[in-house]
Amino acid sequence: MDTSTSTIAEQLSLSLRAWPPRTADTDSLPFLISRINEQRGGFRNVTEQSLEEEIRAIDAGDTNPTGNNVDSQEDGAPDLKSQRDGVVAAREEIIKQIVQAQMESAYALDFVSLLLSKYTPRQAEISISPFLKQNVPMGSIGTEIVQLPQVLESQTSDDKITSTGWKLQSLNAAADSLLTSATRLEKEMDRETKYWEQVLAIKERRWSVCRLPREKHTLGVRYGFAEAAPEFRDRGLAALRRGETGDIDLDLGIRASEPRLLRVQVEERGEIIASSEANEARLRSNDTVEGSILQARNSIFDEELYHELHREARNLTNRGIRCIGDTIVVPLEDDKRILIDLVSRTDDLLETPQQVHNLAAMVALSLRILLSHAHRQNLIRRSQPPPPLTERRPPRQTYAILRPMLAHLQHHSTKSSMQSFLHEVCSIFHNAHLDFDIGQTTSSFNLSNIAKLAPSASTPFVETLINSVCAPLNSSIPITLPSKSSSLTIHIRTHLMGTEYKSTITSSHPQSTLSTLPPETHFTSPTEIEAHILHLITLDLVSLIESNPENGGWKAECPHLGQLRAIRGDKDKEKRNRSQMLTVSLQRNKLEASWTGLGGGGGIDAAAATGGTYIWRGDGDGDGDGDTSDENGSIKKSLFDVMRSAAGRGGD
């Protein structure tokens, strides 16, 4: 029983809240309207038919005749919120419009009040705003009634005709303006077409066309060299501006007014005999754009070359190079020198014979090739990994331009001087009826041999050529001495720092004095090597005279001084054990044989005993017809004839 009682108590629920008091406001019309709007969503949704259907549904037992459930109420909540937001926004917009209307009406009121202040100031002061009253004087605006003039029909027709004329005139002016614009556009198109055709031609010629750094809308051409010095690299950019006719106007910026070029001159005894630019094709005038670019490139290249030559010449004063004013003076020979300067293209250049002009042109071309090689070395150095950073920036090195050229000139001059010296000695020996053969000179630098080299993939031909030009120069002159048992080779080596000489002696006679000398001897002066050669030839002459059975009995006494002694052993007591001293002296221009001895006897022996001298001089041709004379005027005697006569056996 207790269990059933507790179950009924749990299922039964009673509300103990009191009923809300009934007030008169709940039956009022505004309250009912608000309830209908809240429940039905307005009077639009309430019709007689809908109300009847709702009543029938209630009678049928439907607890929710309106079809509204909790979900629909939840769905309607956002709509009510959006409606409230829309109402608030509409309210704010209405307020803004009201404020705007109020401001405009206040402006209109101020304007009318200010206009009336001229006529009824007391009434106007009542309605005018304080701000306008303080800033605008009263009565500053007035009105006046203007009576419109009467317009006649004839005047109206005239006005129509005038307006029609103005319209026609305006249309004609517009047509003329359009035609003028079309003509101008056509000319502008022609100028633009001509300009871009020339720009395209420059681009096709492999010139680098780019925008100017400070003028993004202007094209420029880079005619300079990327590996040049900074002060010349930055100047190698010119603007391609369009001229009045459409042609390109090359704007070079800050530079010399006239193109400049490097001139090499050869001076002999104070007179200019050659000029490198006398007949060069690069001086021909060319008015095209490409010609102007080429002239600008050649000019800036020669300016850089002249600058680098000046930097290098300051370090070569010990080689005889001087900078006199704007001219670099390079010594060539005793009476010749090379002058290098930078001149304007319009300067008068000396016309010289072609055979003399070749030297100056060769020097100018070599200098330009060496500067291009220096640019290539800069590119190779820049493409490699950079060295470690240091606090001090390394100085820019001086290019080797003058030094290779000077080495070649000095080597050629030294070799020519040595050959001339040997030919003079050779002519002397030919006049003395002695053998003295000079072999063919061999040189390490030979353009014909370099041109035959096959180009390799790693080293281009240009690199091979320049490396051979900058390499030390070696020349060898073989000489066969009069004894024919000994040979002498003169080696001339010229590098960037100077010239060195080396003599190599080879003797097949073991008892010869030459075999006791060092096989190689080094010298640094041409005077020393010439004296050494004369000394070696003298030693060979002493050996030749001593080894010849028909020499008159001469024996070497002091070979290094060229002295020989002859001793007589006749049966005659007066002539027995007579001795003669012979001295052989060789100089560049003569061979001298002098002897001395005791007097006595008669004939040739008496003449020989008193002593004598024979001199052989060369004529420079080596034909053996030179002056060979003694004190009595005897000519054309060989060395051995003189030796026998000197020994006192010429009449035996």
XYZ file of C-alpha atoms in Angstrom:
652
model
C 0.000 0.000 0.000
C 2.787 2.327 0.758
C 4.299 1.595 -2.584
C 1.171 2.544 -4.562
C 0.726 5.698 -2.534
C 4.256 6.863 -3.258
C 3.815 6.145 -6.963
C 0.653 8.280 -7.184
C 2.401 11.079 -5.313
C 5.269 11.077 -7.739
C 2.984 11.188 -10.790
C 0.731 13.978 -9.452
C 2.069 17.531 -9.835
C 0.226 20.580 -8.497
C 1.004 24.220 -9.155
C 0.859 26.344 -6.035
C 1.566 29.676 -7.858
C -1.227 32.200 -7.616
C -3.070 33.329 -10.758
C -1.868 36.662 -12.091
C -4.183 39.469 -11.184
C -6.504 40.623 -13.929
C -5.955 44.208 -14.782
C -7.779 46.527 -17.054
C -4.746 47.011 -19.269
C -4.898 43.451 -20.591
C -8.220 44.169 -22.242
C -7.132 47.459 -23.791
C -6.830 47.795 -27.548
C -3.056 48.614 -27.674
C -2.321 45.538 -25.584
C -4.388 43.336 -27.869
C -2.742 44.786 -30.992
C 0.714 44.107 -29.557
C -0.298 40.541 -28.670
C -1.659 39.956 -32.194
C 1.533 41.327 -33.744
C 3.637 39.148 -31.466
C 1.612 35.971 -31.929
C 0.383 36.308 -35.522
C 3.118 38.481 -37.003
C 0.762 41.280 -37.903
C -2.796 41.576 -39.215
C -1.852 40.430 -42.704
C -1.616 36.860 -41.567
C -5.001 36.982 -39.715
C -7.997 36.263 -41.898
C -11.466 35.019 -41.223
C -10.813 31.708 -42.913
C -7.653 31.116 -40.900
C -9.463 31.842 -37.659
C -12.279 29.404 -38.539
C -9.768 26.677 -39.378
C -8.046 27.275 -36.056
C -11.381 26.984 -34.142
C -12.244 23.713 -35.890
C -8.783 22.368 -35.117
C -9.227 23.194 -31.404
C -12.573 21.446 -31.347
C -10.964 18.407 -32.989
C -8.382 18.212 -30.142
C -5.281 19.708 -31.866
C -3.131 21.227 -29.143
C -1.162 23.354 -31.629
C -3.707 24.559 -34.178
C -1.501 27.395 -35.446
C 1.223 24.933 -36.472
C 3.836 26.858 -34.518
C 6.287 24.713 -32.555
C 9.429 25.278 -30.636
C 11.609 24.874 -33.680
C 9.722 27.504 -35.606
C 10.014 29.855 -32.680
C 13.741 29.218 -32.567
C 13.963 29.814 -36.296
C 12.065 33.052 -35.964
C 14.383 34.420 -33.310
C 17.104 35.455 -35.764
C 14.473 37.138 -37.993
C 13.302 39.293 -35.119
C 16.896 40.254 -34.323
C 17.612 41.200 -37.923
C 14.405 43.188 -38.017
C 15.506 45.098 -34.921
C 18.885 45.837 -36.515
C 17.195 47.030 -39.678
C 14.902 49.263 -37.663
C 17.872 50.750 -35.791
C 19.747 51.373 -39.067
C 16.675 52.966 -40.636
C 16.275 55.166 -37.587
C 19.887 56.352 -37.824
C 19.498 57.048 -41.542
C 16.336 59.052 -40.882
C 18.151 61.041 -38.200
C 20.986 61.795 -40.621
C 18.572 62.970 -43.264
C 16.793 65.134 -40.694
C 20.085 66.696 -39.569
C 21.047 67.337 -43.191
C 17.691 68.921 -43.886
C 18.025 71.022 -40.770
C 21.485 72.260 -41.837
C 20.295 73.085 -45.349
C 17.271 74.909 -44.004
C 19.545 76.824 -41.596
C 21.787 77.804 -44.558
C 18.735 78.904 -46.520
C 17.489 80.885 -43.539
C 20.877 82.588 -43.125
C 20.993 83.437 -46.829
C 17.486 84.935 -46.830
C 18.149 86.795 -43.561
C 21.408 88.243 -44.951
C 19.607 89.243 -48.133
C 16.841 90.987 -46.122
C 19.348 92.690 -43.795
C 19.869 95.371 -46.440
C 16.238 96.332 -46.400
C 14.858 95.310 -42.930
C 17.871 94.926 -40.703
C 15.919 94.632 -37.431
C 13.819 91.700 -38.609
C 16.819 90.049 -40.225
C 18.861 90.151 -37.039
C 16.217 88.024 -35.319
C 16.547 85.070 -37.680
C 20.220 85.291 -38.700
C 22.708 82.957 -36.983
C 25.319 84.353 -34.551
C 28.245 82.929 -36.569
C 27.160 84.673 -39.768
C 26.460 87.871 -37.852
C 30.045 87.932 -36.515
C 31.861 87.125 -39.785
C 29.739 88.768 -42.520
C 28.730 92.447 -42.417
C 25.024 93.137 -42.500
C 23.587 94.352 -45.795
C 26.452 92.991 -47.913
C 24.036 91.251 -50.321
C 21.228 93.002 -52.192
C 18.653 92.248 -54.863
C 17.581 94.097 -57.934
C 14.770 93.389 -60.322
C 16.026 93.298 -63.889
C 13.552 93.647 -66.660
C 14.244 91.319 -69.543
C 14.596 93.070 -72.880
C 12.078 92.350 -75.540
C 13.439 90.067 -78.236
C 12.262 90.749 -81.783
C 11.651 88.030 -84.325
C 14.311 89.422 -86.636
C 16.835 89.335 -83.811
C 15.823 85.754 -83.002
C 16.414 84.693 -86.613
C 19.758 86.497 -86.587
C 20.704 84.711 -83.392
C 19.827 81.362 -85.000
C 21.913 82.150 -88.062
C 24.803 83.287 -85.860
C 24.631 80.183 -83.705
C 24.522 78.030 -86.844
C 27.609 79.840 -88.172
C 29.460 79.354 -84.923
C 28.592 75.692 -84.950
C 29.820 75.314 -88.545
C 32.996 77.207 -87.726
C 33.561 75.043 -84.663
C 32.994 71.896 -86.714
C 35.454 73.075 -89.384
C 38.008 73.932 -86.699
C 37.522 70.494 -85.140
C 37.973 68.849 -88.550
C 41.132 70.873 -89.217
C 42.418 70.001 -85.782
C 41.767 66.305 -86.416
C 43.543 66.479 -89.780
C 46.494 68.286 -88.197
C 46.632 65.716 -85.409
C 46.478 62.889 -87.927
C 49.351 64.421 -89.915
C 51.349 64.960 -86.753
C 50.681 61.393 -85.608
C 51.731 60.086 -89.012
C 55.007 62.019 -88.835
C 55.481 60.885 -85.246
C 54.928 57.301 -86.360
C 57.537 57.695 -89.091
C 60.030 59.159 -86.627
C 59.344 56.418 -84.089
C 59.666 53.731 -86.771
C 62.965 55.189 -87.942
C 64.253 55.424 -84.374
C 63.356 51.840 -83.448
C 64.759 50.504 -86.726
C 68.098 52.091 -85.858
C 67.892 50.733 -82.308
C 67.199 47.263 -83.719
C 70.153 47.632 -86.108
C 72.395 48.499 -83.166
C 71.077 45.481 -81.249
C 71.721 43.204 -84.232
C 75.314 44.436 -84.309
C 75.784 42.803 -80.877
C 75.905 46.088 -78.967
C 74.463 45.941 -75.455
C 71.261 48.045 -75.329
C 69.790 48.734 -71.888
C 67.952 51.351 -69.835
C 69.834 54.218 -68.309
C 70.202 53.862 -64.533
C 68.802 57.326 -63.746
C 66.436 57.609 -66.718
C 64.241 54.543 -66.761
C 62.371 55.695 -69.893
C 65.529 56.266 -71.978
C 67.486 53.593 -73.803
C 71.261 53.525 -73.829
C 74.069 51.575 -75.464
C 77.057 50.266 -73.520
C 80.114 50.819 -75.687
C 82.741 50.657 -72.942
C 84.551 47.654 -71.542
C 83.229 45.832 -68.497
C 86.733 44.899 -67.298
C 88.220 48.371 -67.646
C 89.272 50.569 -64.751
C 86.316 51.982 -62.746
C 86.866 55.554 -63.949
C 86.579 54.384 -67.569
C 84.011 51.609 -67.107
C 81.382 53.997 -65.739
C 81.814 56.325 -68.725
C 81.125 53.627 -71.292
C 77.354 54.202 -71.466
C 75.675 56.566 -73.949
C 72.001 57.551 -74.253
C 70.142 56.801 -77.502
C 67.997 59.908 -77.776
C 65.647 60.535 -80.662
C 66.400 63.541 -82.811
C 63.935 65.842 -84.560
C 64.016 63.767 -87.739
C 63.832 60.415 -85.954
C 67.546 59.635 -86.204
C 69.358 58.512 -83.074
C 71.323 61.220 -81.319
C 74.145 59.593 -79.339
C 74.456 61.426 -76.014
C 77.892 60.591 -74.603
C 77.474 62.673 -71.459
C 80.521 64.163 -69.742
C 83.526 63.514 -71.983
C 85.866 65.296 -74.383
C 84.234 67.254 -77.179
C 86.332 65.479 -79.807
C 87.245 61.772 -79.963
C 90.835 61.116 -78.987
C 93.321 58.488 -80.082
C 96.722 57.159 -79.112
C 99.525 58.229 -81.427
C 102.916 56.536 -81.647
C 105.721 58.441 -83.370
C 109.293 57.535 -84.194
C 111.814 60.330 -83.781
C 115.300 60.248 -85.273
C 117.779 63.029 -84.511
C 114.984 65.346 -83.398
C 112.866 64.811 -86.524
C 109.595 62.837 -86.680
C 109.964 60.166 -89.339
C 106.893 57.993 -88.648
C 103.445 58.149 -87.107
C 101.173 55.235 -86.318
C 97.961 57.046 -87.259
C 99.100 58.469 -90.591
C 97.276 55.989 -92.819
C 94.992 54.068 -90.472
C 91.510 53.197 -91.656
C 90.077 53.836 -88.190
C 90.370 57.600 -88.819
C 87.894 57.570 -91.674
C 84.851 59.717 -90.961
C 81.625 57.835 -90.500
C 78.415 59.725 -89.780
C 76.277 56.682 -88.981
C 75.222 55.798 -85.463
C 77.391 52.706 -85.434
C 80.333 54.787 -86.631
C 79.795 57.207 -83.748
C 79.622 54.298 -81.287
C 82.834 52.831 -82.695
C 84.585 56.190 -82.442
C 83.436 56.558 -78.833
C 84.617 53.028 -78.026
C 88.019 53.569 -79.668
C 88.385 56.912 -77.930
C 87.673 55.610 -74.417
C 89.885 52.571 -75.096
C 92.810 54.769 -76.143
C 92.255 57.068 -73.176
C 92.446 54.114 -70.796
C 95.507 52.791 -72.635
C 97.245 56.153 -72.312
C 96.347 56.284 -68.603
C 97.731 52.782 -67.977
C 100.889 53.564 -69.961
C 101.517 56.604 -67.758
C 101.059 54.487 -64.604
C 103.499 51.900 -65.884
C 106.035 54.428 -67.195
C 106.487 55.914 -63.709
C 107.897 52.555 -62.570
C 110.241 52.109 -65.547
C 112.521 55.098 -65.178
C 115.441 52.697 -64.636
C 114.840 51.388 -68.169
C 115.229 54.851 -69.672
C 111.535 55.642 -70.101
C 110.569 59.252 -69.347
C 107.292 61.176 -69.102
C 107.899 64.639 -70.573
C 104.709 66.657 -70.311
C 101.942 64.618 -71.937
C 104.380 62.505 -73.965
C 105.896 59.145 -73.009
C 109.435 58.808 -74.384
C 110.758 55.265 -74.948
C 114.414 54.896 -76.036
C 114.794 52.750 -79.134
C 118.409 53.099 -80.323
C 121.216 55.581 -79.961
C 119.637 58.139 -82.295
C 116.011 56.967 -82.262
C 113.233 57.033 -79.725
C 109.507 56.366 -79.626
C 107.035 59.107 -78.605
C 103.583 58.114 -77.298
C 100.889 60.739 -76.725
C 97.111 61.217 -76.822
C 95.833 63.600 -79.497
C 92.508 64.722 -80.861
C 91.205 63.131 -84.014
C 91.231 66.472 -85.827
C 94.964 67.060 -85.299
C 97.226 67.045 -88.337
C 99.062 63.741 -88.566
C 102.357 63.182 -90.307
C 102.394 61.286 -93.602
C 105.402 58.967 -93.725
C 106.692 56.292 -96.119
C 105.154 52.869 -95.685
C 108.413 51.104 -94.824
C 109.086 53.556 -91.983
C 105.453 53.577 -90.872
C 105.411 49.847 -90.067
C 107.370 50.198 -86.811
C 105.060 52.830 -85.310
C 101.944 50.930 -86.431
C 103.326 47.699 -84.969
C 103.987 49.355 -81.602
C 100.504 50.934 -81.484
C 98.808 47.651 -82.390
C 100.870 45.732 -79.815
C 99.922 48.170 -77.056
C 96.214 47.825 -77.837
C 96.410 44.025 -77.950
C 98.187 43.931 -74.590
C 95.508 46.127 -72.979
C 92.803 43.799 -74.326
C 94.752 40.898 -72.844
C 94.813 42.717 -69.481
C 91.006 43.069 -69.682
C 90.722 39.344 -70.365
C 92.911 38.565 -67.371
C 90.634 40.749 -65.210
C 87.639 38.724 -66.395
C 89.369 35.429 -65.599
C 90.431 36.738 -62.193
C 86.916 37.985 -61.437
C 85.341 34.643 -62.384
C 87.485 32.798 -59.838
C 86.700 32.573 -56.090
C 87.689 35.848 -54.421
C 90.539 35.983 -51.907
C 89.798 36.330 -48.175
C 88.611 39.741 -47.045
C 91.142 42.022 -45.397
C 90.892 45.348 -43.619
C 92.896 47.115 -46.315
C 91.715 46.966 -49.890
C 94.470 45.622 -52.170
C 95.788 48.224 -54.642
C 95.082 47.864 -58.326
C 98.074 46.336 -60.047
C 99.837 47.979 -62.960
C 99.275 46.282 -66.313
C 102.274 44.875 -68.169
C 101.893 46.783 -71.452
C 105.083 48.761 -71.967
C 107.360 46.057 -70.586
C 106.608 43.329 -73.201
C 106.832 45.878 -75.997
C 110.071 47.274 -74.582
C 111.453 43.743 -74.181
C 110.775 42.953 -77.851
C 112.311 46.222 -79.046
C 115.363 45.786 -76.856
C 115.765 42.155 -77.870
C 115.573 43.045 -81.548
C 118.011 45.921 -81.084
C 120.406 43.778 -79.029
C 120.273 40.942 -81.525
C 120.876 43.311 -84.442
C 123.782 44.939 -82.606
C 125.321 41.528 -81.856
C 124.934 40.393 -85.463
C 126.504 43.618 -86.699
C 129.396 43.140 -84.296
C 129.982 39.545 -85.434
C 129.779 40.496 -89.116
C 132.447 43.144 -88.607
C 134.708 40.541 -86.978
C 133.885 38.113 -89.782
C 134.936 40.627 -92.455
C 138.239 41.182 -90.640
C 138.977 37.452 -90.580
C 138.082 37.062 -94.234
C 140.577 39.778 -95.097
C 143.179 37.870 -93.065
C 142.326 34.698 -95.055
C 140.934 32.975 -91.963
C 137.713 31.032 -91.603
C 135.027 32.554 -89.387
C 131.496 31.295 -89.977
C 128.348 32.729 -88.395
C 125.413 30.321 -88.322
C 121.731 31.113 -88.698
C 120.206 32.914 -85.758
C 117.368 31.026 -84.054
C 114.692 32.774 -81.958
C 112.084 31.413 -79.566
C 109.452 33.915 -80.755
C 108.304 33.192 -84.287
C 104.846 34.159 -85.466
C 104.889 31.641 -88.316
C 105.477 28.784 -85.862
C 102.815 30.071 -83.482
C 100.257 30.297 -86.299
C 100.829 26.618 -87.104
C 99.887 25.525 -83.594
C 96.585 23.678 -83.367
C 94.091 25.474 -81.115
C 93.189 23.523 -78.002
C 89.926 23.467 -76.115
C 91.485 24.731 -72.885
C 93.711 27.477 -74.300
C 92.473 29.647 -77.200
C 94.859 30.778 -79.910
C 94.735 34.361 -78.638
C 95.931 33.233 -75.207
C 98.725 31.229 -76.815
C 99.794 34.231 -78.867
C 99.760 36.674 -75.939
C 101.553 34.225 -73.651
C 104.285 33.847 -76.247
C 104.530 37.628 -76.593
C 104.877 38.096 -72.834
C 107.258 35.162 -72.394
C 111.036 35.754 -72.210
C 112.712 36.031 -75.625
C 115.629 33.758 -76.451
C 117.955 33.982 -79.460
C 121.026 31.916 -80.254
C 123.852 32.750 -82.673
C 126.231 29.849 -83.430
C 129.801 30.706 -84.444
C 132.518 28.444 -85.844
C 135.921 29.753 -84.739
C 138.925 29.913 -87.115
C 140.515 26.754 -85.675
C 137.373 24.786 -86.628
C 137.977 22.631 -83.558
C 136.029 25.022 -81.329
C 132.589 26.556 -81.632
C 130.962 29.385 -79.770
C 127.254 29.999 -79.221
C 125.935 33.382 -78.078
C 122.604 33.253 -76.189
C 120.560 36.428 -75.748
C 117.686 36.284 -73.266
C 115.384 39.267 -72.794
C 112.606 39.339 -70.194
C 110.454 42.038 -68.649
C 113.231 43.180 -66.312
C 116.165 43.362 -68.764
C 118.532 41.475 -71.052
C 120.950 38.713 -70.150
C 123.790 37.189 -72.222
C 125.365 33.756 -72.113
C 128.255 32.299 -74.078
C 128.700 28.565 -74.551
C 132.104 27.329 -75.738
C 132.706 23.844 -77.147
C 136.216 22.645 -77.986
C 137.218 19.281 -79.494
C 140.938 19.907 -78.889
C 141.775 18.732 -75.354
C 145.073 20.672 -75.216
C 143.470 23.935 -76.314
C 143.286 26.787 -73.859
C 139.550 27.060 -74.555
C 138.991 23.588 -73.109
C 140.187 24.847 -69.710
C 137.601 27.619 -69.555
C 134.112 27.223 -68.053
C 131.685 25.965 -70.703
C 129.126 28.694 -69.874
C 129.622 32.304 -68.898
C 126.854 34.788 -68.061
C 126.875 38.565 -68.622
C 124.440 41.447 -68.223
C 126.159 44.099 -70.358
C 126.697 44.066 -74.145
C 130.163 45.549 -73.656
C 131.154 42.663 -71.414
C 129.897 39.977 -73.803
C 131.660 41.621 -76.763
C 134.940 41.796 -74.845
C 134.495 38.158 -73.824
C 133.861 37.085 -77.437
C 136.962 38.928 -78.623
C 138.956 37.247 -75.848
C 137.713 33.774 -76.826
C 138.491 34.384 -80.489
C 141.984 35.567 -79.511
C 142.560 32.355 -77.565
C 141.410 30.350 -80.574
C 143.771 32.333 -82.834
C 146.696 31.571 -80.505
C 145.782 27.875 -80.618
C 145.455 28.014 -84.413
C 148.861 29.699 -84.860
C 150.529 27.281 -82.460
C 149.020 24.155 -84.066
C 149.853 25.155 -87.662
C 153.174 23.548 -88.792
C 153.843 26.403 -91.225
C 153.450 29.157 -88.657
C 157.151 29.897 -88.338
C 157.757 28.107 -85.034
C 155.530 30.198 -82.784
C 154.592 28.776 -79.410
C 152.044 30.126 -76.954
C 153.690 32.191 -74.265
C 150.667 33.811 -72.607
C 147.487 32.833 -74.484
C 145.130 35.088 -72.502
C 147.203 38.113 -73.589
C 147.601 36.814 -77.131
C 151.389 36.432 -76.814
C 153.499 33.851 -78.650
C 157.279 33.277 -78.760
C 159.438 31.934 -81.607
C 163.018 30.611 -80.876
C 165.563 30.160 -83.684
C 168.145 27.353 -83.597
C 170.413 28.084 -86.699
C 173.921 26.788 -87.117
C 175.092 30.342 -87.339
C 176.155 31.438 -83.877
C 174.848 34.937 -84.455
C 171.350 33.659 -85.262
C 171.229 30.794 -82.759
C 168.703 30.970 -79.925
C 167.186 34.200 -81.252
C 163.680 34.776 -79.824
C 160.747 36.741 -81.189
C 157.642 37.910 -79.245
C 154.338 38.094 -81.149
C 151.213 39.735 -79.788
C 147.834 39.157 -81.468
C 145.228 41.776 -80.570
C 141.641 41.583 -81.815
C 139.305 44.526 -81.596
C 135.929 45.209 -83.099
C 137.285 47.116 -86.079
C 140.718 45.547 -86.592
C 143.034 42.594 -86.067
C 146.558 43.615 -85.143
C 149.688 41.417 -85.078
C 152.800 43.026 -83.601
C 156.152 41.411 -82.873
C 159.460 42.416 -81.356
C 162.906 40.730 -81.195
C 166.712 41.163 -81.185
C 168.376 42.765 -84.223
C 171.235 41.368 -86.349
C 171.801 39.694 -89.708
C 170.476 41.057 -92.931
C 167.616 40.724 -95.387
C 164.257 39.777 -94.141
C 165.719 38.547 -90.864
C 167.068 41.989 -90.155
C 163.691 43.516 -90.801
C 162.043 40.911 -88.628
C 164.526 41.396 -85.827
C 163.697 45.048 -85.525
C 159.956 44.286 -85.023
C 156.803 45.242 -86.943
C 152.998 45.464 -86.983
C 150.314 44.219 -89.376
C 146.686 45.410 -89.184
C 143.669 43.893 -90.887
C 140.539 46.034 -91.066
C 137.119 45.016 -92.237
C 135.008 46.848 -94.784
C 131.692 45.615 -93.416
C 130.969 43.358 -96.421
C 133.142 40.388 -95.483
C 134.588 40.028 -98.996
C 138.247 40.076 -97.975
C 139.126 43.261 -99.862
C 139.634 45.448 -96.865
C 142.697 47.418 -95.840
C 145.461 45.024 -94.838
C 148.602 47.063 -94.391
C 151.749 47.405 -92.374
C 153.943 50.363 -91.726
C 155.602 49.986 -95.184
C 152.261 49.833 -97.016
C 152.179 46.097 -97.711
C 148.675 44.836 -98.414
C 146.760 41.612 -98.913
C 148.832 39.265 -96.778
C 147.377 36.398 -94.830
C 147.938 35.943 -91.135
C 150.298 33.014 -91.631
C 152.404 34.933 -94.159
C 152.863 37.626 -91.590
C 153.671 35.034 -88.912
C 156.400 33.468 -91.010
C 157.820 36.865 -91.858
C 157.733 37.867 -88.212
C 159.566 34.688 -87.262
C 162.363 35.590 -89.694
C 161.764 32.720 -92.103
C 160.077 34.465 -94.932
C 163.169 34.176 -97.161
C 164.257 30.661 -96.197
